[in-house]
């Protein structure tokens, strides 16, 4: 998406050009997300061909991440409440230069600041606030890769902002594309990378029905995206995620042949449910990681994060205007969010059991319910100048903002 440089590197940066690039791409994300919801479809229970994955025949249990409280009892990190934290935020949009325009809510006049001043409190124990010194000591002489979409990039930029209190990394990217950035913390010999892969599997951009202005992404559900899988052996930590792109019109391939679609409305081509492609993309990704003999890294699945449009769709006044988190008893997983989360976790559980047999670590950053409780953290209309009229952004997250807490979880699980 947008490309940003530091002021010291590019003093003549044309801000209008940045906005011209940023806003249309953000709009495209919102339009396609809502387009998918407006198309009526038929679903099928046909399963994907079984050779997509090596099934484990043994019983398994999901290995929940735990922390130990002062009383030495265990508690689930991911059940709890958002509580006030007057010490936050730990950086600002002026001290961190990697914040992109559409996430720079304070720059564009967001009047409230409370959305930055919350922390997650698990039931029965404490989750320490992110310590950048401790994190950098853990990852010293190591590499970490984010694999996913713009929300994965959102997380990486949040992490960089938090770490920049200790050291500003060098941009060692071989491209100006923000979707494939590499950052290097010299004092710690630590490299941080983002691989843009919103579907995780091999994709092609096509329109098999010849409809002008309507793009169908083709997903090869049995093949991981070579953009990241060919390099993944070089990383000690890998954070995998995917989400909103699966709401778009999609064509599915198996063995390089059409097998079905989602929202495509093409005659004689089977339509599948929303969870079908999502489930099998993760199945293929986990399989690919498990089959790599030289991969020894730790894998973290960051679960699906919902959008928060209320009062209408993107083009009919839909917005996200709340200024406080929900309590845990005020909102629950349901509908498409629940279906996607359940499919994702079912595939993860099976992969985790197989990973144990290989001596690998698969863990889950279970952010779905936690972020469902944060309708207050999106840019809304504060990701652009007030004199420009664009749909509200209720998909991405303001920086500083709720997404900074994801690094609290990550560090605790690395310990």
Short mmCIF file of C-alpha atoms in Angstrom, two decimals:
data_model
loop_
_atom_site.label_atom_id
_atom_site.label_comp_id
_atom_site.label_asym_id
_atom_site.label_seq_id
_atom_site.Cartn_x
_atom_site.Cartn_y
_atom_site.Cartn_z
CA UNK A 1 0.00 0.00 0.00
CA UNK A 2 1.39 3.44 0.91
CA UNK A 3 5.10 4.15 0.95
CA UNK A 4 6.54 6.35 3.68
CA UNK A 5 10.02 7.74 4.17
CA UNK A 6 11.54 9.67 7.05
CA UNK A 7 11.71 13.44 6.73
CA UNK A 8 15.48 13.30 7.09
CA UNK A 9 15.75 10.95 4.14
CA UNK A 10 13.34 12.72 1.84
CA UNK A 11 12.89 16.40 2.73
CA UNK A 12 10.90 17.09 -0.45
CA UNK A 13 8.27 14.42 0.08
CA UNK A 14 4.99 15.50 -1.53
CA UNK A 15 2.32 14.83 1.11
CA UNK A 16 -0.50 15.20 -1.39
CA UNK A 17 0.98 12.38 -3.46
CA UNK A 18 1.10 10.15 -0.38
CA UNK A 19 -2.57 10.78 0.27
CA UNK A 20 -3.44 10.15 -3.35
CA UNK A 21 -1.85 6.72 -3.01
CA UNK A 22 -3.07 5.92 0.49
CA UNK A 23 -6.74 6.84 0.33
CA UNK A 24 -7.73 5.01 -2.87
CA UNK A 25 -6.11 1.79 -1.65
CA UNK A 26 -7.82 2.05 1.72
CA UNK A 27 -11.10 2.72 -0.08
CA UNK A 28 -10.53 -0.35 -2.28
CA UNK A 29 -10.14 -2.53 0.82
CA UNK A 30 -13.38 -1.24 2.31
CA UNK A 31 -15.35 -1.47 -0.93
CA UNK A 32 -14.40 -5.06 -1.67
CA UNK A 33 -15.03 -6.11 1.91
CA UNK A 34 -18.57 -4.78 1.81
CA UNK A 35 -19.21 -5.87 -1.78
CA UNK A 36 -18.81 -9.45 -0.73
CA UNK A 37 -21.41 -9.07 2.00
CA UNK A 38 -23.99 -7.71 -0.43
CA UNK A 39 -23.95 -10.66 -2.83
CA UNK A 40 -26.32 -13.52 -2.11
CA UNK A 41 -24.75 -16.96 -2.47
CA UNK A 42 -25.48 -20.61 -2.11
CA UNK A 43 -23.27 -22.76 0.08
CA UNK A 44 -22.13 -26.32 -0.19
CA UNK A 45 -20.78 -28.83 2.21
CA UNK A 46 -18.43 -30.38 -0.32
CA UNK A 47 -15.07 -30.85 1.43
CA UNK A 48 -11.79 -29.93 -0.17
CA UNK A 49 -9.88 -32.86 -1.61
CA UNK A 50 -8.38 -34.74 1.32
CA UNK A 51 -4.80 -34.82 0.02
CA UNK A 52 -4.44 -31.14 0.92
CA UNK A 53 -3.23 -32.17 4.36
CA UNK A 54 -1.71 -35.09 6.22
CA UNK A 55 -4.33 -35.84 8.86
CA UNK A 56 -3.28 -36.84 12.33
CA UNK A 57 -5.12 -39.96 13.46
CA UNK A 58 -4.50 -39.41 17.18
CA UNK A 59 -6.48 -37.42 19.70
CA UNK A 60 -5.03 -34.04 20.55
CA UNK A 61 -5.66 -31.14 22.88
CA UNK A 62 -5.15 -27.48 22.15
CA UNK A 63 -2.14 -26.26 24.11
CA UNK A 64 -3.29 -23.03 25.76
CA UNK A 65 -0.57 -20.49 26.58
CA UNK A 66 -0.42 -19.82 30.31
CA UNK A 67 1.33 -17.42 32.62
CA UNK A 68 1.94 -17.92 36.32
CA UNK A 69 0.48 -15.53 38.87
CA UNK A 70 1.99 -14.64 42.24
CA UNK A 71 0.11 -17.56 43.78
CA UNK A 72 1.71 -19.93 41.24
CA UNK A 73 -1.67 -20.78 39.73
CA UNK A 74 -2.22 -20.75 35.99
CA UNK A 75 -4.62 -18.56 34.06
CA UNK A 76 -5.63 -18.08 30.46
CA UNK A 77 -4.03 -14.96 29.01
CA UNK A 78 -6.92 -14.40 26.62
CA UNK A 79 -9.86 -14.21 29.05
CA UNK A 80 -10.18 -10.90 30.83
CA UNK A 81 -11.05 -7.22 30.49
CA UNK A 82 -9.60 -4.00 29.15
CA UNK A 83 -8.71 -1.75 32.10
CA UNK A 84 -7.49 1.87 32.21
CA UNK A 85 -3.75 2.48 31.85
CA UNK A 86 -2.86 6.10 32.41
CA UNK A 87 0.82 5.43 31.59
CA UNK A 88 0.00 4.75 27.93
CA UNK A 89 0.75 5.51 25.19
CA UNK A 90 4.45 4.66 25.11
CA UNK A 91 5.15 6.55 21.90
CA UNK A 92 3.38 9.21 19.83
CA UNK A 93 2.76 9.88 16.17
CA UNK A 94 5.57 12.44 16.40
CA UNK A 95 8.17 10.11 17.93
CA UNK A 96 7.46 7.18 15.59
CA UNK A 97 8.03 7.74 11.88
CA UNK A 98 6.68 4.44 10.49
CA UNK A 99 3.01 5.22 11.19
CA UNK A 100 1.18 5.33 7.88
CA UNK A 101 -1.20 8.13 6.99
CA UNK A 102 -4.41 6.12 7.28
CA UNK A 103 -3.46 5.03 10.85
CA UNK A 104 -2.20 8.44 12.01
CA UNK A 105 -5.38 9.37 13.87
CA UNK A 106 -3.88 12.11 16.03
CA UNK A 107 -2.35 13.86 13.03
CA UNK A 108 -5.79 14.10 11.44
CA UNK A 109 -7.53 15.53 14.45
CA UNK A 110 -9.08 12.72 16.44
CA UNK A 111 -10.41 14.67 19.45
CA UNK A 112 -10.31 11.92 22.10
CA UNK A 113 -7.25 10.15 23.52
CA UNK A 114 -8.85 7.56 25.78
CA UNK A 115 -8.59 4.85 23.10
CA UNK A 116 -4.80 4.84 23.69
CA UNK A 117 -5.06 4.41 27.47
CA UNK A 118 -6.12 0.83 28.07
CA UNK A 119 -4.32 -2.43 28.83
CA UNK A 120 -5.45 -6.03 28.88
CA UNK A 121 -6.01 -7.60 32.31
CA UNK A 122 -6.38 -11.41 32.23
CA UNK A 123 -8.71 -12.96 34.79
CA UNK A 124 -6.69 -14.08 37.81
CA UNK A 125 -3.22 -12.89 36.81
CA UNK A 126 -1.27 -10.03 35.25
CA UNK A 127 0.00 -9.40 31.75
CA UNK A 128 3.07 -7.16 31.97
CA UNK A 129 3.27 -4.13 29.69
CA UNK A 130 5.69 -4.62 26.81
CA UNK A 131 9.34 -4.12 27.79
CA UNK A 132 11.37 -3.21 24.66
CA UNK A 133 14.73 -3.94 26.34
CA UNK A 134 13.61 -7.41 27.39
CA UNK A 135 12.17 -8.16 23.98
CA UNK A 136 15.35 -7.14 22.16
CA UNK A 137 17.46 -9.29 24.46
CA UNK A 138 15.27 -12.31 23.65
CA UNK A 139 15.47 -11.76 19.89
CA UNK A 140 19.15 -10.84 19.84
CA UNK A 141 20.90 -12.46 16.84
CA UNK A 142 17.53 -13.68 15.55
CA UNK A 143 14.95 -12.88 12.88
CA UNK A 144 11.18 -12.40 13.00
CA UNK A 145 8.77 -12.45 10.05
CA UNK A 146 5.21 -11.20 9.80
CA UNK A 147 3.25 -12.99 7.07
CA UNK A 148 -0.16 -11.59 6.18
CA UNK A 149 -2.06 -8.49 5.09
CA UNK A 150 -2.22 -4.80 6.05
CA UNK A 151 -3.25 -5.62 9.62
CA UNK A 152 -0.10 -7.75 9.94
CA UNK A 153 1.83 -4.73 8.68
CA UNK A 154 -0.11 -2.61 11.20
CA UNK A 155 1.20 -4.93 13.97
CA UNK A 156 4.79 -4.78 12.70
CA UNK A 157 4.73 -0.98 12.63
CA UNK A 158 3.33 -0.92 16.17
CA UNK A 159 6.17 -3.20 17.30
CA UNK A 160 8.75 -0.94 15.62
CA UNK A 161 7.28 2.10 17.38
CA UNK A 162 7.54 0.33 20.73
CA UNK A 163 11.11 -0.85 20.09
CA UNK A 164 12.24 2.54 18.85
CA UNK A 165 12.32 3.73 22.45
CA UNK A 166 15.51 1.67 22.64
CA UNK A 167 16.90 1.89 19.11
CA UNK A 168 15.77 3.14 15.73
CA UNK A 169 16.21 0.34 13.19
CA UNK A 170 17.81 0.75 9.79
CA UNK A 171 15.74 0.16 6.67
CA UNK A 172 17.61 -2.59 4.81
CA UNK A 173 14.79 -3.33 2.36
CA UNK A 174 15.62 -4.05 -1.26
CA UNK A 175 12.38 -2.35 -2.29
CA UNK A 176 10.42 0.83 -1.52
CA UNK A 177 7.23 -1.23 -1.17
CA UNK A 178 5.95 -1.02 2.42
CA UNK A 179 4.51 -4.52 1.99
CA UNK A 180 7.99 -6.06 1.87
CA UNK A 181 10.03 -4.07 4.36
CA UNK A 182 13.10 -5.28 6.26
CA UNK A 183 14.29 -3.51 9.39
CA UNK A 184 17.59 -4.12 11.19
CA UNK A 185 18.39 -3.34 14.83
CA UNK A 186 22.15 -3.18 14.66
CA UNK A 187 22.94 -3.23 18.39
CA UNK A 188 21.02 -6.49 18.73
CA UNK A 189 21.64 -8.02 15.30
CA UNK A 190 17.87 -8.44 15.02
CA UNK A 191 16.01 -8.38 11.71
CA UNK A 192 12.28 -7.74 11.36
CA UNK A 193 10.49 -8.49 8.06
CA UNK A 194 7.01 -8.21 6.59
CA UNK A 195 5.90 -10.53 3.77
CA UNK A 196 2.76 -9.26 2.06
CA UNK A 197 0.56 -12.31 1.51
CA UNK A 198 -3.09 -11.51 2.32
CA UNK A 199 -4.29 -15.00 1.33
CA UNK A 200 -1.15 -16.87 2.49
CA UNK A 201 -1.50 -19.26 -0.47
CA UNK A 202 -0.55 -18.83 -4.12
CA UNK A 203 -2.76 -16.22 -5.78
CA UNK A 204 -3.51 -14.91 -9.24
CA UNK A 205 -5.43 -11.76 -10.17
CA UNK A 206 -7.96 -12.64 -12.86
CA UNK A 207 -11.49 -12.11 -14.09
CA UNK A 208 -12.60 -15.44 -15.59
CA UNK A 209 -16.07 -14.14 -16.42
CA UNK A 210 -14.85 -11.07 -18.29
CA UNK A 211 -16.69 -8.56 -16.12
CA UNK A 212 -15.18 -5.13 -16.48
CA UNK A 213 -14.38 -3.54 -13.14
CA UNK A 214 -14.87 -6.69 -11.08
CA UNK A 215 -11.73 -8.54 -10.09
CA UNK A 216 -11.65 -12.14 -8.96
CA UNK A 217 -8.66 -13.31 -7.00
CA UNK A 218 -7.71 -16.89 -7.75
CA UNK A 219 -6.51 -18.94 -4.79
CA UNK A 220 -4.55 -22.15 -5.21
CA UNK A 221 -5.69 -23.65 -1.94
CA UNK A 222 -3.18 -26.49 -2.09
CA UNK A 223 -0.07 -24.31 -2.67
CA UNK A 224 1.54 -21.86 -0.22
CA UNK A 225 2.61 -18.48 -1.53
CA UNK A 226 6.20 -18.76 -2.73
CA UNK A 227 6.81 -15.11 -1.77
CA UNK A 228 7.25 -16.14 1.86
CA UNK A 229 7.55 -19.93 2.02
CA UNK A 230 10.84 -19.97 0.10
CA UNK A 231 12.47 -17.72 2.69
CA UNK A 232 10.83 -18.91 5.87
CA UNK A 233 13.62 -21.32 6.89
CA UNK A 234 15.73 -18.25 7.72
CA UNK A 235 13.45 -17.05 10.52
CA UNK A 236 13.37 -18.04 14.18
CA UNK A 237 9.96 -16.45 14.78
CA UNK A 238 7.02 -16.36 12.34
CA UNK A 239 3.68 -14.62 12.94
CA UNK A 240 0.98 -15.84 10.55
CA UNK A 241 -2.34 -14.05 10.04
CA UNK A 242 -5.04 -13.36 7.45
CA UNK A 243 -8.53 -11.94 7.51
CA UNK A 244 -10.56 -9.37 5.64
CA UNK A 245 -9.35 -10.23 2.12
CA UNK A 246 -11.32 -13.48 2.25
CA UNK A 247 -14.54 -11.48 2.03
CA UNK A 248 -13.77 -10.64 -1.62
CA UNK A 249 -14.97 -12.53 -4.71
CA UNK A 250 -12.66 -15.54 -5.05
CA UNK A 251 -11.96 -18.40 -7.44
CA UNK A 252 -10.60 -21.62 -5.95
CA UNK A 253 -8.09 -23.94 -7.62
CA UNK A 254 -7.01 -27.47 -6.81
CA UNK A 255 -4.18 -29.11 -8.75
CA UNK A 256 -4.11 -25.95 -10.92
CA UNK A 257 -7.74 -26.47 -12.02
CA UNK A 258 -10.96 -24.67 -11.18
CA UNK A 259 -12.79 -26.33 -8.33
CA UNK A 260 -15.23 -23.67 -7.12
CA UNK A 261 -15.64 -20.08 -6.04
CA UNK A 262 -16.94 -17.61 -3.50
CA UNK A 263 -19.22 -14.69 -4.52
CA UNK A 264 -18.42 -15.28 -8.19
CA UNK A 265 -21.91 -16.19 -9.54
CA UNK A 266 -20.46 -18.12 -12.47
CA UNK A 267 -22.64 -20.78 -14.09
CA UNK A 268 -21.62 -24.40 -13.55
CA UNK A 269 -19.02 -23.48 -10.94
CA UNK A 270 -19.70 -24.65 -7.38
CA UNK A 271 -20.01 -21.91 -4.77
CA UNK A 272 -18.47 -22.51 -1.37
CA UNK A 273 -19.06 -20.98 2.06
CA UNK A 274 -16.99 -18.12 3.43
CA UNK A 275 -15.07 -20.41 5.76
CA UNK A 276 -14.12 -22.88 3.02
CA UNK A 277 -11.25 -20.94 1.49
CA UNK A 278 -10.19 -19.53 4.85
CA UNK A 279 -9.97 -22.94 6.50
CA UNK A 280 -8.06 -24.55 3.67
CA UNK A 281 -5.63 -21.67 3.24
CA UNK A 282 -4.53 -22.15 6.84
CA UNK A 283 -4.48 -25.91 6.44
CA UNK A 284 -2.08 -25.56 3.52
CA UNK A 285 0.09 -23.02 5.34
CA UNK A 286 0.46 -25.20 8.42
CA UNK A 287 1.17 -28.24 6.29
CA UNK A 288 3.83 -26.37 4.33
CA UNK A 289 5.61 -25.26 7.51
CA UNK A 290 5.50 -28.76 8.98
CA UNK A 291 6.89 -30.32 5.80
CA UNK A 292 9.96 -28.07 5.64
CA UNK A 293 12.84 -30.11 7.01
CA UNK A 294 15.06 -27.08 7.63
CA UNK A 295 12.46 -24.93 9.34
CA UNK A 296 13.07 -24.78 13.10
CA UNK A 297 11.30 -21.54 13.98
CA UNK A 298 8.50 -20.80 16.43
CA UNK A 299 5.13 -20.18 14.78
CA UNK A 300 2.50 -17.84 16.18
CA UNK A 301 -0.99 -17.79 14.70
CA UNK A 302 -2.60 -14.37 15.22
CA UNK A 303 -6.30 -15.09 14.97
CA UNK A 304 -8.93 -13.30 12.87
CA UNK A 305 -9.63 -9.68 13.87
CA UNK A 306 -13.14 -8.34 13.09
CA UNK A 307 -14.10 -4.95 11.69
CA UNK A 308 -16.57 -2.73 13.58
CA UNK A 309 -18.94 -1.06 11.10
CA UNK A 310 -22.13 0.12 12.81
CA UNK A 311 -25.18 2.05 11.65
CA UNK A 312 -24.82 1.03 8.02
CA UNK A 313 -22.47 -0.40 5.46
CA UNK A 314 -19.32 1.35 4.27
CA UNK A 315 -21.28 3.35 1.66
CA UNK A 316 -24.35 4.15 3.74
CA UNK A 317 -23.01 5.87 6.82
CA UNK A 318 -21.34 2.88 8.48
CA UNK A 319 -18.83 4.03 11.07
CA UNK A 320 -17.09 3.09 14.31
CA UNK A 321 -17.70 5.98 16.72
CA UNK A 322 -17.52 4.30 20.11
CA UNK A 323 -14.89 5.74 22.43
CA UNK A 324 -14.62 2.98 25.05
CA UNK A 325 -13.99 -0.78 24.99
CA UNK A 326 -16.76 -3.27 25.57
CA UNK A 327 -16.86 -5.36 28.71
CA UNK A 328 -16.46 -9.09 28.12
CA UNK A 329 -20.16 -9.72 28.83
CA UNK A 330 -21.32 -7.03 26.41
CA UNK A 331 -20.18 -8.62 23.16
CA UNK A 332 -19.69 -12.20 21.98
CA UNK A 333 -18.40 -13.97 18.91
CA UNK A 334 -21.18 -14.72 16.45
CA UNK A 335 -22.01 -14.98 12.77
CA UNK A 336 -19.20 -14.84 10.23
CA UNK A 337 -16.63 -13.83 12.84
CA UNK A 338 -17.36 -16.93 14.89
CA UNK A 339 -17.34 -19.18 11.82
CA UNK A 340 -13.97 -17.89 10.61
CA UNK A 341 -12.44 -18.08 14.07
CA UNK A 342 -13.71 -21.62 14.64
CA UNK A 343 -12.39 -22.85 11.29
CA UNK A 344 -9.03 -21.21 11.91
CA UNK A 345 -8.67 -22.69 15.38
CA UNK A 346 -9.68 -26.18 14.29
CA UNK A 347 -6.90 -26.20 11.71
CA UNK A 348 -4.46 -24.76 14.22
CA UNK A 349 -5.22 -27.42 16.82
CA UNK A 350 -4.47 -30.22 14.41
CA UNK A 351 -1.30 -28.51 13.20
CA UNK A 352 -0.14 -27.92 16.77
CA UNK A 353 -0.44 -31.63 17.55
CA UNK A 354 1.62 -32.49 14.48
CA UNK A 355 4.15 -29.78 15.35
CA UNK A 356 4.76 -31.39 18.73
CA UNK A 357 5.65 -34.64 17.00
CA UNK A 358 8.25 -32.73 14.96
CA UNK A 359 9.59 -30.88 17.97
CA UNK A 360 8.27 -27.53 16.73
CA UNK A 361 6.44 -24.84 18.68
CA UNK A 362 3.07 -23.63 17.37
CA UNK A 363 1.32 -21.08 19.60
CA UNK A 364 -1.72 -18.86 19.20
CA UNK A 365 -2.10 -15.11 19.70
CA UNK A 366 -5.83 -15.38 20.33
CA UNK A 367 -6.89 -11.82 19.52
CA UNK A 368 -10.41 -12.33 18.11
CA UNK A 369 -12.57 -11.80 21.20
CA UNK A 370 -10.07 -9.34 22.67
CA UNK A 371 -10.22 -7.06 19.63
CA UNK A 372 -13.95 -7.55 19.19
CA UNK A 373 -14.09 -5.65 22.48
CA UNK A 374 -12.23 -2.65 20.99
CA UNK A 375 -14.61 -0.82 18.63
CA UNK A 376 -12.99 2.43 19.79
CA UNK A 377 -9.58 1.85 18.22
CA UNK A 378 -10.18 2.31 14.47
CA UNK A 379 -9.27 5.40 12.43
CA UNK A 380 -12.89 6.00 11.39
CA UNK A 381 -12.63 9.32 9.51
CA UNK A 382 -9.36 10.28 11.20
CA UNK A 383 -7.08 8.63 8.67
CA UNK A 384 -7.32 11.49 6.18
CA UNK A 385 -7.67 15.28 6.04
CA UNK A 386 -11.09 16.54 7.10
CA UNK A 387 -11.71 18.19 3.72
CA UNK A 388 -11.58 14.84 1.89
CA UNK A 389 -14.67 12.62 1.83
CA UNK A 390 -13.95 8.91 2.04
CA UNK A 391 -15.66 5.99 3.78
CA UNK A 392 -14.80 5.43 7.42
CA UNK A 393 -12.02 2.95 8.12
CA UNK A 394 -13.24 0.45 10.70
CA UNK A 395 -10.80 -2.28 9.62
CA UNK A 396 -7.33 -0.94 10.49
CA UNK A 397 -6.15 0.41 13.85
CA UNK A 398 -4.90 3.79 15.03
CA UNK A 399 -1.28 4.04 16.14
CA UNK A 400 -0.75 4.46 19.03
CA UNK A 401 -3.75 2.34 19.87
CA UNK A 402 -5.16 -1.05 20.91
CA UNK A 403 -2.90 -3.02 18.57
CA UNK A 404 0.10 -2.07 20.73
CA UNK A 405 -1.16 -4.59 23.30
CA UNK A 406 -0.48 -7.43 20.87
CA UNK A 407 3.20 -7.08 21.69
CA UNK A 408 2.41 -7.50 25.40
CA UNK A 409 1.08 -10.97 24.56
CA UNK A 410 3.91 -11.76 22.15
CA UNK A 411 6.64 -10.98 24.68
CA UNK A 412 4.93 -12.94 27.45
CA UNK A 413 4.67 -15.98 25.18
CA UNK A 414 8.31 -15.69 24.13
CA UNK A 415 9.50 -15.83 27.74
#
